[in-house]
């Protein structure tokens, strides 16, 4: 009997996915693998909050895609289940990179509605947050996720100072802080003002890069929950794990599985093949770049476009083009270059220029086409 060519094809109302949400960026897995020691340390720092005391502060460090945000989400979920007297607020500093916007998110987390869009000073905002905590005799635990973005905007010290010193201005205010950094080159403590260093003595929790076997195990768990049986073979899963290990970012692998599944569906195939993974990888490998670009302001985006169009040019030449587009001065230009370098999007190096000595050159860490296409 000949095989039916339609047997391996999806019908219009079928899907390879059992639960596609398993592959979304904010999905919190029931089983959080290979982070037991980190979770124990974080639980230790927050234990005082369950008894109504100020928790210990913590510093969570590690490269992107190593489970830091998931750990915070799991931890806060546990804390909310334990007691109703503790407010937990995770602030995405990539999107809230000023002291004011951080406290606006804290206000929202405590009052369950956003503060007025204008007409309220930081002092008043700060006062309303702390007064509410004191009035209700509650503890607040703040996670400044991607705190490195506060450093890029020179807002980290002021933000932490306000949080750590709140009890001095409002007696009885109990606030614990978890700072989460995804920038391996950032020395968090060293970059803070001395006034903050004197009071910020956090427990240090490091999230190392997952090894090849750990990646394969985590992705296997996602496949079992997210795909129907036999959609992703062991061979294909191992191939995805290999690609993920090369990037060092688990998010690449999770995104890759989802996109490969969607690619297979576009072919009306009931199974994901290596060719689907290869096609999807051309997008998934830029997960970190896409996420970084989301946080850029209009002027930062304009400079990145100029750099992409003038790859390898001297900093002075790039500034002239940027100034013509934006009208901004050299000081702001230099600040943006430094931020883009901190984000790992731009690299700078010095070269000898005839008659001018050493001059800085600007290079993209990615292909110009990849950057420009994601800015559109």
PDB file of N, CA and C in Angstrom, residues 213-314:
ATOM      1  N   UNK A 213      23.761  20.356  28.576  1.00  0.00           N
ATOM      2  CA  UNK A 213      22.792  19.387  29.081  1.00  0.00           C
ATOM      3  C   UNK A 213      21.619  20.075  29.779  1.00  0.00           C
ATOM      4  N   UNK A 214      21.900  21.126  30.523  1.00  0.00           N
ATOM      5  CA  UNK A 214      20.832  21.860  31.194  1.00  0.00           C
ATOM      6  C   UNK A 214      19.885  22.502  30.185  1.00  0.00           C
ATOM      7  N   UNK A 215      20.459  23.089  29.142  1.00  0.00           N
ATOM      8  CA  UNK A 215      19.642  23.692  28.080  1.00  0.00           C
ATOM      9  C   UNK A 215      18.736  22.642  27.455  1.00  0.00           C
ATOM     10  N   UNK A 216      19.303  21.474  27.130  1.00  0.00           N
ATOM     11  CA  UNK A 216      18.514  20.412  26.500  1.00  0.00           C
ATOM     12  C   UNK A 216      17.360  19.985  27.407  1.00  0.00           C
ATOM     13  N   UNK A 217      17.617  19.880  28.716  1.00  0.00           N
ATOM     14  CA  UNK A 217      16.574  19.468  29.655  1.00  0.00           C
ATOM     15  C   UNK A 217      15.456  20.487  29.766  1.00  0.00           C
ATOM     16  N   UNK A 218      15.824  21.767  29.826  1.00  0.00           N
ATOM     17  CA  UNK A 218      14.812  22.831  29.931  1.00  0.00           C
ATOM     18  C   UNK A 218      13.974  22.900  28.664  1.00  0.00           C
ATOM     19  N   UNK A 219      14.629  22.826  27.514  1.00  0.00           N
ATOM     20  CA  UNK A 219      13.895  22.879  26.252  1.00  0.00           C
ATOM     21  C   UNK A 219      13.013  21.646  26.076  1.00  0.00           C
ATOM     22  N   UNK A 220      13.480  20.489  26.548  1.00  0.00           N
ATOM     23  CA  UNK A 220      12.664  19.275  26.463  1.00  0.00           C
ATOM     24  C   UNK A 220      11.375  19.447  27.255  1.00  0.00           C
ATOM     25  N   UNK A 221      11.502  20.074  28.422  1.00  0.00           N
ATOM     26  CA  UNK A 221      10.323  20.318  29.248  1.00  0.00           C
ATOM     27  C   UNK A 221       9.333  21.230  28.533  1.00  0.00           C
ATOM     28  N   UNK A 222       9.845  22.265  27.860  1.00  0.00           N
ATOM     29  CA  UNK A 222       8.974  23.179  27.110  1.00  0.00           C
ATOM     30  C   UNK A 222       8.304  22.449  25.940  1.00  0.00           C
ATOM     31  N   UNK A 223       9.071  21.595  25.270  1.00  0.00           N
ATOM     32  CA  UNK A 223       8.518  20.842  24.140  1.00  0.00           C
ATOM     33  C   UNK A 223       7.385  19.935  24.595  1.00  0.00           C
ATOM     34  N   UNK A 224       7.589  19.241  25.715  1.00  0.00           N
ATOM     35  CA  UNK A 224       6.567  18.327  26.228  1.00  0.00           C
ATOM     36  C   UNK A 224       5.286  19.060  26.591  1.00  0.00           C
ATOM     37  N   UNK A 225       5.420  20.273  27.127  1.00  0.00           N
ATOM     38  CA  UNK A 225       4.244  21.046  27.521  1.00  0.00           C
ATOM     39  C   UNK A 225       3.633  21.825  26.358  1.00  0.00           C
ATOM     40  N   UNK A 226       4.480  22.263  25.441  1.00  0.00           N
ATOM     41  CA  UNK A 226       4.015  23.184  24.409  1.00  0.00           C
ATOM     42  C   UNK A 226       3.620  22.560  23.083  1.00  0.00           C
ATOM     43  N   UNK A 227       4.215  21.409  22.736  1.00  0.00           N
ATOM     44  CA  UNK A 227       3.913  20.758  21.455  1.00  0.00           C
ATOM     45  C   UNK A 227       3.133  19.467  21.678  1.00  0.00           C
ATOM     46  N   UNK A 228       2.406  19.071  20.658  1.00  0.00           N
ATOM     47  CA  UNK A 228       1.776  17.758  20.691  1.00  0.00           C
ATOM     48  C   UNK A 228       2.860  16.684  20.577  1.00  0.00           C
ATOM     49  N   UNK A 229       2.512  15.467  20.947  1.00  0.00           N
ATOM     50  CA  UNK A 229       3.463  14.359  20.919  1.00  0.00           C
ATOM     51  C   UNK A 229       4.029  14.163  19.518  1.00  0.00           C
ATOM     52  N   UNK A 230       5.348  13.879  19.481  1.00  0.00           N
ATOM     53  CA  UNK A 230       6.063  13.506  18.250  1.00  0.00           C
ATOM     54  C   UNK A 230       6.221  14.649  17.241  1.00  0.00           C
ATOM     55  N   UNK A 231       5.897  15.872  17.633  1.00  0.00           N
ATOM     56  CA  UNK A 231       6.091  17.004  16.718  1.00  0.00           C
ATOM     57  C   UNK A 231       7.579  17.346  16.599  1.00  0.00           C
ATOM     58  N   UNK A 232       8.285  17.327  17.736  1.00  0.00           N
ATOM     59  CA  UNK A 232       9.719  17.645  17.751  1.00  0.00           C
ATOM     60  C   UNK A 232      10.488  16.380  18.140  1.00  0.00           C
ATOM     61  N   UNK A 233      11.255  15.860  17.220  1.00  0.00           N
ATOM     62  CA  UNK A 233      12.026  14.642  17.486  1.00  0.00           C
ATOM     63  C   UNK A 233      13.229  14.944  18.374  1.00  0.00           C
ATOM     64  N   UNK A 234      13.827  13.889  18.929  1.00  0.00           N
ATOM     65  CA  UNK A 234      15.027  14.058  19.754  1.00  0.00           C
ATOM     66  C   UNK A 234      16.154  14.685  18.945  1.00  0.00           C
ATOM     67  N   UNK A 235      16.262  14.295  17.676  1.00  0.00           N
ATOM     68  CA  UNK A 235      17.320  14.839  16.811  1.00  0.00           C
ATOM     69  C   UNK A 235      17.148  16.342  16.623  1.00  0.00           C
ATOM     70  N   UNK A 236      15.923  16.768  16.352  1.00  0.00           N
ATOM     71  CA  UNK A 236      15.654  18.203  16.147  1.00  0.00           C
ATOM     72  C   UNK A 236      15.842  18.972  17.450  1.00  0.00           C
ATOM     73  N   UNK A 237      15.388  18.397  18.573  1.00  0.00           N
ATOM     74  CA  UNK A 237      15.557  19.057  19.865  1.00  0.00           C
ATOM     75  C   UNK A 237      17.034  19.245  20.192  1.00  0.00           C
ATOM     76  N   UNK A 238      17.841  18.233  19.919  1.00  0.00           N
ATOM     77  CA  UNK A 238      19.283  18.342  20.161  1.00  0.00           C
ATOM     78  C   UNK A 238      19.900  19.432  19.291  1.00  0.00           C
ATOM     79  N   UNK A 239      19.389  19.573  18.085  1.00  0.00           N
ATOM     80  CA  UNK A 239      19.885  20.609  17.172  1.00  0.00           C
ATOM     81  C   UNK A 239      19.555  21.992  17.702  1.00  0.00           C
ATOM     82  N   UNK A 240      18.330  22.159  18.218  1.00  0.00           N
ATOM     83  CA  UNK A 240      17.934  23.439  18.818  1.00  0.00           C
ATOM     84  C   UNK A 240      18.788  23.737  20.049  1.00  0.00           C
ATOM     85  N   UNK A 241      19.037  22.713  20.875  1.00  0.00           N
ATOM     86  CA  UNK A 241      19.859  22.896  22.077  1.00  0.00           C
ATOM     87  C   UNK A 241      21.274  23.312  21.709  1.00  0.00           C
ATOM     88  N   UNK A 242      21.785  22.758  20.626  1.00  0.00           N
ATOM     89  CA  UNK A 242      23.129  23.111  20.161  1.00  0.00           C
ATOM     90  C   UNK A 242      23.187  24.580  19.735  1.00  0.00           C
ATOM     91  N   UNK A 243      22.192  25.006  18.976  1.00  0.00           N
ATOM     92  CA  UNK A 243      22.126  26.403  18.548  1.00  0.00           C
ATOM     93  C   UNK A 243      22.002  27.337  19.754  1.00  0.00           C
ATOM     94  N   UNK A 244      21.216  26.923  20.743  1.00  0.00           N
ATOM     95  CA  UNK A 244      21.001  27.743  21.934  1.00  0.00           C
ATOM     96  C   UNK A 244      22.286  27.859  22.737  1.00  0.00           C
ATOM     97  N   UNK A 245      22.998  26.752  22.893  1.00  0.00           N
ATOM     98  CA  UNK A 245      24.253  26.754  23.658  1.00  0.00           C
ATOM     99  C   UNK A 245      25.278  27.675  23.002  1.00  0.00           C
ATOM    100  N   UNK A 246      25.277  27.741  21.695  1.00  0.00           N
ATOM    101  CA  UNK A 246      26.206  28.626  20.984  1.00  0.00           C
ATOM    102  C   UNK A 246      25.938  30.085  21.325  1.00  0.00           C
ATOM    103  N   UNK A 247      24.671  30.430  21.500  1.00  0.00           N
ATOM    104  CA  UNK A 247      24.305  31.816  21.806  1.00  0.00           C
ATOM    105  C   UNK A 247      24.504  32.149  23.280  1.00  0.00           C
ATOM    106  N   UNK A 248      24.413  31.124  24.163  1.00  0.00           N
ATOM    107  CA  UNK A 248      24.532  31.348  25.597  1.00  0.00           C
ATOM    108  C   UNK A 248      23.284  31.948  26.219  1.00  0.00           C
ATOM    109  N   UNK A 249      22.197  32.044  25.450  1.00  0.00           N
ATOM    110  CA  UNK A 249      20.976  32.699  25.914  1.00  0.00           C
ATOM    111  C   UNK A 249      19.804  31.742  25.736  1.00  0.00           C
ATOM    112  N   UNK A 250      19.241  31.279  26.848  1.00  0.00           N
ATOM    113  CA  UNK A 250      18.139  30.322  26.788  1.00  0.00           C
ATOM    114  C   UNK A 250      16.944  30.881  26.024  1.00  0.00           C
ATOM    115  N   UNK A 251      16.763  32.196  26.064  1.00  0.00           N
ATOM    116  CA  UNK A 251      15.625  32.798  25.368  1.00  0.00           C
ATOM    117  C   UNK A 251      15.690  32.560  23.866  1.00  0.00           C
ATOM    118  N   UNK A 252      16.913  32.440  23.332  1.00  0.00           N
ATOM    119  CA  UNK A 252      17.070  32.144  21.906  1.00  0.00           C
ATOM    120  C   UNK A 252      16.439  30.795  21.590  1.00  0.00           C
ATOM    121  N   UNK A 253      16.713  29.793  22.432  1.00  0.00           N
ATOM    122  CA  UNK A 253      16.180  28.459  22.194  1.00  0.00           C
ATOM    123  C   UNK A 253      14.672  28.402  22.311  1.00  0.00           C
ATOM    124  N   UNK A 254      14.115  29.097  23.298  1.00  0.00           N
ATOM    125  CA  UNK A 254      12.661  29.094  23.488  1.00  0.00           C
ATOM    126  C   UNK A 254      11.971  29.783  22.309  1.00  0.00           C
ATOM    127  N   UNK A 255      12.516  30.914  21.892  1.00  0.00           N
ATOM    128  CA  UNK A 255      11.970  31.620  20.732  1.00  0.00           C
ATOM    129  C   UNK A 255      12.137  30.788  19.468  1.00  0.00           C
ATOM    130  N   UNK A 256      13.258  30.094  19.383  1.00  0.00           N
ATOM    131  CA  UNK A 256      13.548  29.268  18.203  1.00  0.00           C
ATOM    132  C   UNK A 256      12.540  28.133  18.074  1.00  0.00           C
ATOM    133  N   UNK A 257      12.186  27.496  19.185  1.00  0.00           N
ATOM    134  CA  UNK A 257      11.191  26.426  19.140  1.00  0.00           C
ATOM    135  C   UNK A 257       9.842  26.939  18.638  1.00  0.00           C
ATOM    136  N   UNK A 258       9.443  28.090  19.157  1.00  0.00           N
ATOM    137  CA  UNK A 258       8.148  28.643  18.735  1.00  0.00           C
ATOM    138  C   UNK A 258       8.152  28.980  17.251  1.00  0.00           C
ATOM    139  N   UNK A 259       9.185  29.673  16.800  1.00  0.00           N
ATOM    140  CA  UNK A 259       9.232  30.079  15.393  1.00  0.00           C
ATOM    141  C   UNK A 259       9.367  28.868  14.468  1.00  0.00           C
ATOM    142  N   UNK A 260      10.127  27.864  14.890  1.00  0.00           N
ATOM    143  CA  UNK A 260      10.264  26.654  14.076  1.00  0.00           C
ATOM    144  C   UNK A 260       8.912  25.948  13.964  1.00  0.00           C
ATOM    145  N   UNK A 261       8.142  25.942  15.072  1.00  0.00           N
ATOM    146  CA  UNK A 261       6.805  25.364  15.035  1.00  0.00           C
ATOM    147  C   UNK A 261       5.894  26.109  14.074  1.00  0.00           C
ATOM    148  N   UNK A 262       5.959  27.428  14.108  1.00  0.00           N
ATOM    149  CA  UNK A 262       5.143  28.243  13.203  1.00  0.00           C
ATOM    150  C   UNK A 262       5.560  28.033  11.744  1.00  0.00           C
ATOM    151  N   UNK A 263       6.863  27.879  11.530  1.00  0.00           N
ATOM    152  CA  UNK A 263       7.362  27.629  10.175  1.00  0.00           C
ATOM    153  C   UNK A 263       6.860  26.296   9.658  1.00  0.00           C
ATOM    154  N   UNK A 264       6.872  25.271  10.522  1.00  0.00           N
ATOM    155  CA  UNK A 264       6.345  23.955  10.137  1.00  0.00           C
ATOM    156  C   UNK A 264       4.864  24.060   9.783  1.00  0.00           C
ATOM    157  N   UNK A 265       4.122  24.835  10.575  1.00  0.00           N
ATOM    158  CA  UNK A 265       2.698  25.014  10.287  1.00  0.00           C
ATOM    159  C   UNK A 265       2.479  25.695   8.933  1.00  0.00           C
ATOM    160  N   UNK A 266       3.345  26.624   8.600  1.00  0.00           N
ATOM    161  CA  UNK A 266       3.222  27.296   7.305  1.00  0.00           C
ATOM    162  C   UNK A 266       3.382  26.299   6.157  1.00  0.00           C
ATOM    163  N   UNK A 267       4.134  25.228   6.413  1.00  0.00           N
ATOM    164  CA  UNK A 267       4.294  24.178   5.400  1.00  0.00           C
ATOM    165  C   UNK A 267       3.184  23.135   5.522  1.00  0.00           C
ATOM    166  N   UNK A 268       2.275  23.364   6.500  1.00  0.00           N
ATOM    167  CA  UNK A 268       1.203  22.402   6.794  1.00  0.00           C
ATOM    168  C   UNK A 268       1.771  21.065   7.240  1.00  0.00           C
ATOM    169  N   UNK A 269       2.946  21.106   7.879  1.00  0.00           N
ATOM    170  CA  UNK A 269       3.595  19.882   8.340  1.00  0.00           C
ATOM    171  C   UNK A 269       3.235  19.586   9.794  1.00  0.00           C
ATOM    172  N   UNK A 270       3.089  18.294  10.121  1.00  0.00           N
ATOM    173  CA  UNK A 270       2.777  17.888  11.480  1.00  0.00           C
ATOM    174  C   UNK A 270       4.018  17.717  12.340  1.00  0.00           C
ATOM    175  N   UNK A 271       5.188  17.865  11.743  1.00  0.00           N
ATOM    176  CA  UNK A 271       6.439  17.722  12.498  1.00  0.00           C
ATOM    177  C   UNK A 271       7.360  18.893  12.179  1.00  0.00           C
ATOM    178  N   UNK A 272       8.199  19.241  13.157  1.00  0.00           N
ATOM    179  CA  UNK A 272       9.208  20.275  12.972  1.00  0.00           C
ATOM    180  C   UNK A 272      10.487  19.614  12.478  1.00  0.00           C
ATOM    181  N   UNK A 273      11.042  20.141  11.402  1.00  0.00           N
ATOM    182  CA  UNK A 273      12.266  19.578  10.835  1.00  0.00           C
ATOM    183  C   UNK A 273      13.425  20.555  10.998  1.00  0.00           C
ATOM    184  N   UNK A 274      14.631  20.054  10.752  1.00  0.00           N
ATOM    185  CA  UNK A 274      15.833  20.887  10.903  1.00  0.00           C
ATOM    186  C   UNK A 274      15.766  22.117  10.003  1.00  0.00           C
ATOM    187  N   UNK A 275      15.174  21.975   8.837  1.00  0.00           N
ATOM    188  CA  UNK A 275      15.086  23.130   7.922  1.00  0.00           C
ATOM    189  C   UNK A 275      14.206  24.234   8.531  1.00  0.00           C
ATOM    190  N   UNK A 276      13.203  23.838   9.328  1.00  0.00           N
ATOM    191  CA  UNK A 276      12.370  24.828  10.013  1.00  0.00           C
ATOM    192  C   UNK A 276      13.186  25.568  11.059  1.00  0.00           C
ATOM    193  N   UNK A 277      14.055  24.827  11.753  1.00  0.00           N
ATOM    194  CA  UNK A 277      14.916  25.425  12.772  1.00  0.00           C
ATOM    195  C   UNK A 277      15.896  26.401  12.121  1.00  0.00           C
ATOM    196  N   UNK A 278      16.491  25.989  11.014  1.00  0.00           N
ATOM    197  CA  UNK A 278      17.460  26.856  10.323  1.00  0.00           C
ATOM    198  C   UNK A 278      16.813  28.160   9.860  1.00  0.00           C
ATOM    199  N   UNK A 279      15.615  28.047   9.333  1.00  0.00           N
ATOM    200  CA  UNK A 279      14.915  29.249   8.850  1.00  0.00           C
ATOM    201  C   UNK A 279      14.559  30.165  10.021  1.00  0.00           C
ATOM    202  N   UNK A 280      14.067  29.570  11.105  1.00  0.00           N
ATOM    203  CA  UNK A 280      13.665  30.356  12.275  1.00  0.00           C
ATOM    204  C   UNK A 280      14.853  31.007  12.967  1.00  0.00           C
ATOM    205  N   UNK A 281      16.006  30.339  12.906  1.00  0.00           N
ATOM    206  CA  UNK A 281      17.187  30.840  13.613  1.00  0.00           C
ATOM    207  C   UNK A 281      17.652  32.187  13.086  1.00  0.00           C
ATOM    208  N   UNK A 282      17.392  32.460  11.833  1.00  0.00           N
ATOM    209  CA  UNK A 282      17.795  33.738  11.249  1.00  0.00           C
ATOM    210  C   UNK A 282      17.117  34.908  11.942  1.00  0.00           C
ATOM    211  N   UNK A 283      15.969  34.665  12.580  1.00  0.00           N
ATOM    212  CA  UNK A 283      15.301  35.689  13.382  1.00  0.00           C
ATOM    213  C   UNK A 283      15.610  35.534  14.859  1.00  0.00           C
ATOM    214  N   UNK A 284      15.557  34.310  15.366  1.00  0.00           N
ATOM    215  CA  UNK A 284      15.722  34.061  16.799  1.00  0.00           C
ATOM    216  C   UNK A 284      17.100  34.453  17.322  1.00  0.00           C
ATOM    217  N   UNK A 285      18.119  34.384  16.492  1.00  0.00           N
ATOM    218  CA  UNK A 285      19.469  34.709  16.963  1.00  0.00           C
ATOM    219  C   UNK A 285      19.613  36.187  17.331  1.00  0.00           C
ATOM    220  N   UNK A 286      18.619  36.995  16.928  1.00  0.00           N
ATOM    221  CA  UNK A 286      18.666  38.419  17.248  1.00  0.00           C
ATOM    222  C   UNK A 286      17.718  38.795  18.384  1.00  0.00           C
ATOM    223  N   UNK A 287      17.344  37.830  19.218  1.00  0.00           N
ATOM    224  CA  UNK A 287      16.429  38.096  20.332  1.00  0.00           C
ATOM    225  C   UNK A 287      16.973  39.198  21.229  1.00  0.00           C
ATOM    226  N   UNK A 288      18.250  39.103  21.599  1.00  0.00           N
ATOM    227  CA  UNK A 288      18.837  40.097  22.503  1.00  0.00           C
ATOM    228  C   UNK A 288      18.876  41.478  21.843  1.00  0.00           C
ATOM    229  N   UNK A 289      19.240  41.531  20.564  1.00  0.00           N
ATOM    230  CA  UNK A 289      19.279  42.805  19.848  1.00  0.00           C
ATOM    231  C   UNK A 289      17.887  43.430  19.804  1.00  0.00           C
ATOM    232  N   UNK A 290      16.877  42.665  19.437  1.00  0.00           N
ATOM    233  CA  UNK A 290      15.515  43.193  19.332  1.00  0.00           C
ATOM    234  C   UNK A 290      15.043  43.750  20.662  1.00  0.00           C
ATOM    235  N   UNK A 291      15.365  43.033  21.744  1.00  0.00           N
ATOM    236  CA  UNK A 291      14.930  43.473  23.070  1.00  0.00           C
ATOM    237  C   UNK A 291      15.629  44.779  23.458  1.00  0.00           C
ATOM    238  N   UNK A 292      16.903  44.903  23.126  1.00  0.00           N
ATOM    239  CA  UNK A 292      17.645  46.124  23.451  1.00  0.00           C
ATOM    240  C   UNK A 292      17.123  47.317  22.674  1.00  0.00           C
ATOM    241  N   UNK A 293      16.777  47.102  21.417  1.00  0.00           N
ATOM    242  CA  UNK A 293      16.306  48.200  20.579  1.00  0.00           C
ATOM    243  C   UNK A 293      14.965  48.751  21.055  1.00  0.00           C
ATOM    244  N   UNK A 294      14.167  47.906  21.709  1.00  0.00           N
ATOM    245  CA  UNK A 294      12.839  48.340  22.166  1.00  0.00           C
ATOM    246  C   UNK A 294      12.907  49.513  23.137  1.00  0.00           C
ATOM    247  N   UNK A 295      14.018  49.621  23.865  1.00  0.00           N
ATOM    248  CA  UNK A 295      14.108  50.626  24.926  1.00  0.00           C
ATOM    249  C   UNK A 295      14.671  51.963  24.454  1.00  0.00           C
ATOM    250  N   UNK A 296      15.120  52.045  23.207  1.00  0.00           N
ATOM    251  CA  UNK A 296      15.817  53.249  22.739  1.00  0.00           C
ATOM    252  C   UNK A 296      14.856  54.408  22.497  1.00  0.00           C
ATOM    253  N   UNK A 297      15.335  55.603  22.820  1.00  0.00           N
ATOM    254  CA  UNK A 297      14.572  56.819  22.548  1.00  0.00           C
ATOM    255  C   UNK A 297      14.728  57.190  21.075  1.00  0.00           C
ATOM    256  N   UNK A 298      13.995  58.213  20.661  1.00  0.00           N
ATOM    257  CA  UNK A 298      14.055  58.640  19.259  1.00  0.00           C
ATOM    258  C   UNK A 298      15.461  59.083  18.863  1.00  0.00           C
ATOM    259  N   UNK A 299      16.128  59.863  19.718  1.00  0.00           N
ATOM    260  CA  UNK A 299      17.473  60.341  19.381  1.00  0.00           C
ATOM    261  C   UNK A 299      18.482  59.195  19.385  1.00  0.00           C
ATOM    262  N   UNK A 300      18.299  58.223  20.268  1.00  0.00           N
ATOM    263  CA  UNK A 300      19.214  57.070  20.307  1.00  0.00           C
ATOM    264  C   UNK A 300      19.034  56.210  19.059  1.00  0.00           C
ATOM    265  N   UNK A 301      17.791  56.085  18.617  1.00  0.00           N
ATOM    266  CA  UNK A 301      17.512  55.347  17.382  1.00  0.00           C
ATOM    267  C   UNK A 301      18.111  56.064  16.182  1.00  0.00           C
ATOM    268  N   UNK A 302      18.006  57.394  16.165  1.00  0.00           N
ATOM    269  CA  UNK A 302      18.571  58.180  15.057  1.00  0.00           C
ATOM    270  C   UNK A 302      20.077  57.985  14.970  1.00  0.00           C
ATOM    271  N   UNK A 303      20.752  58.002  16.124  1.00  0.00           N
ATOM    272  CA  UNK A 303      22.203  57.815  16.096  1.00  0.00           C
ATOM    273  C   UNK A 303      22.559  56.412  15.611  1.00  0.00           C
ATOM    274  N   UNK A 304      21.813  55.420  16.053  1.00  0.00           N
ATOM    275  CA  UNK A 304      22.102  54.049  15.639  1.00  0.00           C
ATOM    276  C   UNK A 304      21.936  53.893  14.131  1.00  0.00           C
ATOM    277  N   UNK A 305      20.936  54.557  13.571  1.00  0.00           N
ATOM    278  CA  UNK A 305      20.745  54.524  12.117  1.00  0.00           C
ATOM    279  C   UNK A 305      21.926  55.172  11.403  1.00  0.00           C
ATOM    280  N   UNK A 306      22.406  56.289  11.951  1.00  0.00           N
ATOM    281  CA  UNK A 306      23.560  56.972  11.344  1.00  0.00           C
ATOM    282  C   UNK A 306      24.802  56.067  11.414  1.00  0.00           C
ATOM    283  N   UNK A 307      25.027  55.431  12.555  1.00  0.00           N
ATOM    284  CA  UNK A 307      26.188  54.543  12.697  1.00  0.00           C
ATOM    285  C   UNK A 307      26.089  53.383  11.711  1.00  0.00           C
ATOM    286  N   UNK A 308      24.886  52.810  11.580  1.00  0.00           N
ATOM    287  CA  UNK A 308      24.685  51.686  10.658  1.00  0.00           C
ATOM    288  C   UNK A 308      24.971  52.088   9.218  1.00  0.00           C
ATOM    289  N   UNK A 309      24.633  53.322   8.888  1.00  0.00           N
ATOM    290  CA  UNK A 309      24.839  53.802   7.525  1.00  0.00           C
ATOM    291  C   UNK A 309      26.264  54.297   7.289  1.00  0.00           C
ATOM    292  N   UNK A 310      27.032  54.484   8.383  1.00  0.00           N
ATOM    293  CA  UNK A 310      28.417  54.959   8.268  1.00  0.00           C
ATOM    294  C   UNK A 310      29.344  54.053   9.074  1.00  0.00           C
ATOM    295  N   UNK A 311      29.166  52.747   8.873  1.00  0.00           N
ATOM    296  CA  UNK A 311      29.917  51.742   9.614  1.00  0.00           C
ATOM    297  C   UNK A 311      31.429  51.972   9.511  1.00  0.00           C
ATOM    298  N   UNK A 312      32.102  52.003  10.677  1.00  0.00           N
ATOM    299  CA  UNK A 312      33.552  52.120  10.716  1.00  0.00           C
ATOM    300  C   UNK A 312      34.090  53.528  10.562  1.00  0.00           C
ATOM    301  N   UNK A 313      33.220  54.516  10.496  1.00  0.00           N
ATOM    302  CA  UNK A 313      33.666  55.907  10.339  1.00  0.00           C
ATOM    303  C   UNK A 313      34.191  56.458  11.669  1.00  0.00           C
ATOM    304  N   UNK A 314      34.966  57.535  11.574  1.00  0.00           N
ATOM    305  CA  UNK A 314      35.471  58.200  12.775  1.00  0.00           C
ATOM    306  C   UNK A 314      34.314  58.836  13.544  1.00  0.00           C
TER     307      UNK A 314
END
